[in-house]
Short mmCIF file of C-alpha atoms in Angstrom, two decimals:
data_model
loop_
_atom_site.label_atom_id
_atom_site.label_comp_id
_atom_site.label_asym_id
_atom_site.label_seq_id
_atom_site.Cartn_x
_atom_site.Cartn_y
_atom_site.Cartn_z
CA UNK D 1 135.93 141.15 109.86
CA UNK D 2 137.34 140.04 113.17
CA UNK D 3 140.40 141.72 114.57
CA UNK D 4 143.25 139.31 115.16
CA UNK D 5 144.53 140.20 118.62
CA UNK D 6 146.28 136.87 119.11
CA UNK D 7 148.39 137.05 115.98
CA UNK D 8 149.42 140.59 116.92
CA UNK D 9 150.56 139.28 120.28
CA UNK D 10 152.54 136.50 118.55
CA UNK D 11 154.20 139.02 116.21
CA UNK D 12 155.17 141.17 119.20
CA UNK D 13 156.51 138.11 121.04
CA UNK D 14 158.50 137.16 117.92
CA UNK D 15 160.10 140.62 117.79
CA UNK D 16 161.04 140.36 121.49
CA UNK D 17 162.53 136.88 120.99
CA UNK D 18 164.54 137.96 117.94
CA UNK D 19 165.90 140.99 119.82
CA UNK D 20 166.75 138.78 122.80
CA UNK D 21 168.44 136.33 120.43
CA UNK D 22 170.52 139.09 118.89
CA UNK D 23 171.57 140.38 122.31
CA UNK D 24 172.26 136.86 123.62
CA UNK D 25 174.33 135.68 120.66
CA UNK D 26 172.52 132.52 119.67
CA UNK D 27 174.31 129.83 117.70
CA UNK D 28 173.33 128.89 114.16
CA UNK D 29 171.40 125.83 115.38
CA UNK D 30 169.64 127.86 118.07
CA UNK D 31 168.56 130.42 115.46
CA UNK D 32 167.20 127.62 113.28
CA UNK D 33 165.13 126.34 116.20
CA UNK D 34 163.88 129.81 117.15
CA UNK D 35 162.92 130.62 113.55
CA UNK D 36 161.08 127.30 113.20
CA UNK D 37 159.19 127.94 116.43
CA UNK D 38 158.23 131.48 115.42
CA UNK D 39 157.16 130.37 111.95
CA UNK D 40 155.24 127.41 113.34
CA UNK D 41 153.45 129.57 115.89
CA UNK D 42 152.41 132.18 113.33
CA UNK D 43 151.31 129.49 110.84
CA UNK D 44 149.30 127.64 113.48
CA UNK D 45 147.62 130.87 114.58
CA UNK D 46 146.60 131.50 110.96
CA UNK D 47 145.23 127.95 110.66
CA UNK D 48 143.26 128.53 113.87
CA UNK D 49 141.81 131.74 112.42
CA UNK D 50 140.94 129.96 109.18
CA UNK D 51 139.14 127.20 111.07
CA UNK D 52 137.18 129.79 113.03
CA UNK D 53 136.15 131.54 109.80
CA UNK D 54 135.08 128.30 108.10
CA UNK D 55 133.04 127.26 111.13
CA UNK D 56 131.39 130.68 111.26
CA UNK D 57 130.65 130.45 107.54
CA UNK D 58 129.21 126.94 107.84
CA UNK D 59 126.73 127.73 110.59
CA UNK D 60 125.35 130.85 112.22
CA UNK D 61 123.80 128.84 115.06
CA UNK D 62 125.66 127.78 118.17
CA UNK D 63 126.34 124.12 117.52
CA UNK D 64 128.29 121.89 119.93
CA UNK D 65 130.48 120.52 117.11
CA UNK D 66 131.28 124.03 115.90
CA UNK D 67 132.35 124.97 119.43
CA UNK D 68 134.46 121.82 119.70
CA UNK D 69 136.21 122.53 116.39
CA UNK D 70 137.06 126.08 117.50
CA UNK D 71 138.17 124.93 120.95
CA UNK D 72 140.42 122.20 119.51
CA UNK D 73 142.06 124.62 117.08
CA UNK D 74 142.65 127.12 119.89
CA UNK D 75 143.96 124.27 122.06
CA UNK D 76 146.49 123.34 119.37
CA UNK D 77 147.78 126.91 119.41
CA UNK D 78 148.04 126.80 123.20
CA UNK D 79 149.96 123.50 123.19
CA UNK D 80 152.43 124.77 120.57
CA UNK D 81 152.85 128.07 122.44
CA UNK D 82 153.60 126.23 125.69
CA UNK D 83 156.09 123.91 123.98
CA UNK D 84 157.72 126.91 122.28
CA UNK D 85 158.04 128.73 125.59
CA UNK D 86 159.68 125.71 127.22
CA UNK D 87 162.12 125.31 124.31
CA UNK D 88 162.85 129.03 124.46
CA UNK D 89 163.65 128.75 128.16
CA UNK D 90 165.94 125.79 127.47
CA UNK D 91 167.80 127.86 124.87
CA UNK D 92 167.98 131.19 126.67
CA UNK D 93 168.24 130.46 130.40
CA UNK D 94 171.61 128.66 130.27
CA UNK D 95 173.06 131.63 128.39
CA UNK D 96 171.70 134.15 130.89
CA UNK D 97 172.49 132.36 134.16
#
């Protein structure tokens, strides 16, 4: 069974963001957005892991389509992580500076 380093990183990042939110004093709406982003990131990371497992189960050989499926799933995680970081900056930076 593969170790899930990425989801551990996302859990750690979520803890840091929640602590920063508590110290910053986020509004109700800001908390809703932060919680949706954290939940979406963790859910998307689990979908990515599931896709990787299914692809590995379907074929043991290195197939170009299998690589593309894994790369696209990982790319979706990266896009959501980047968007989440930008939204986080838009929420937190005005409160800090």
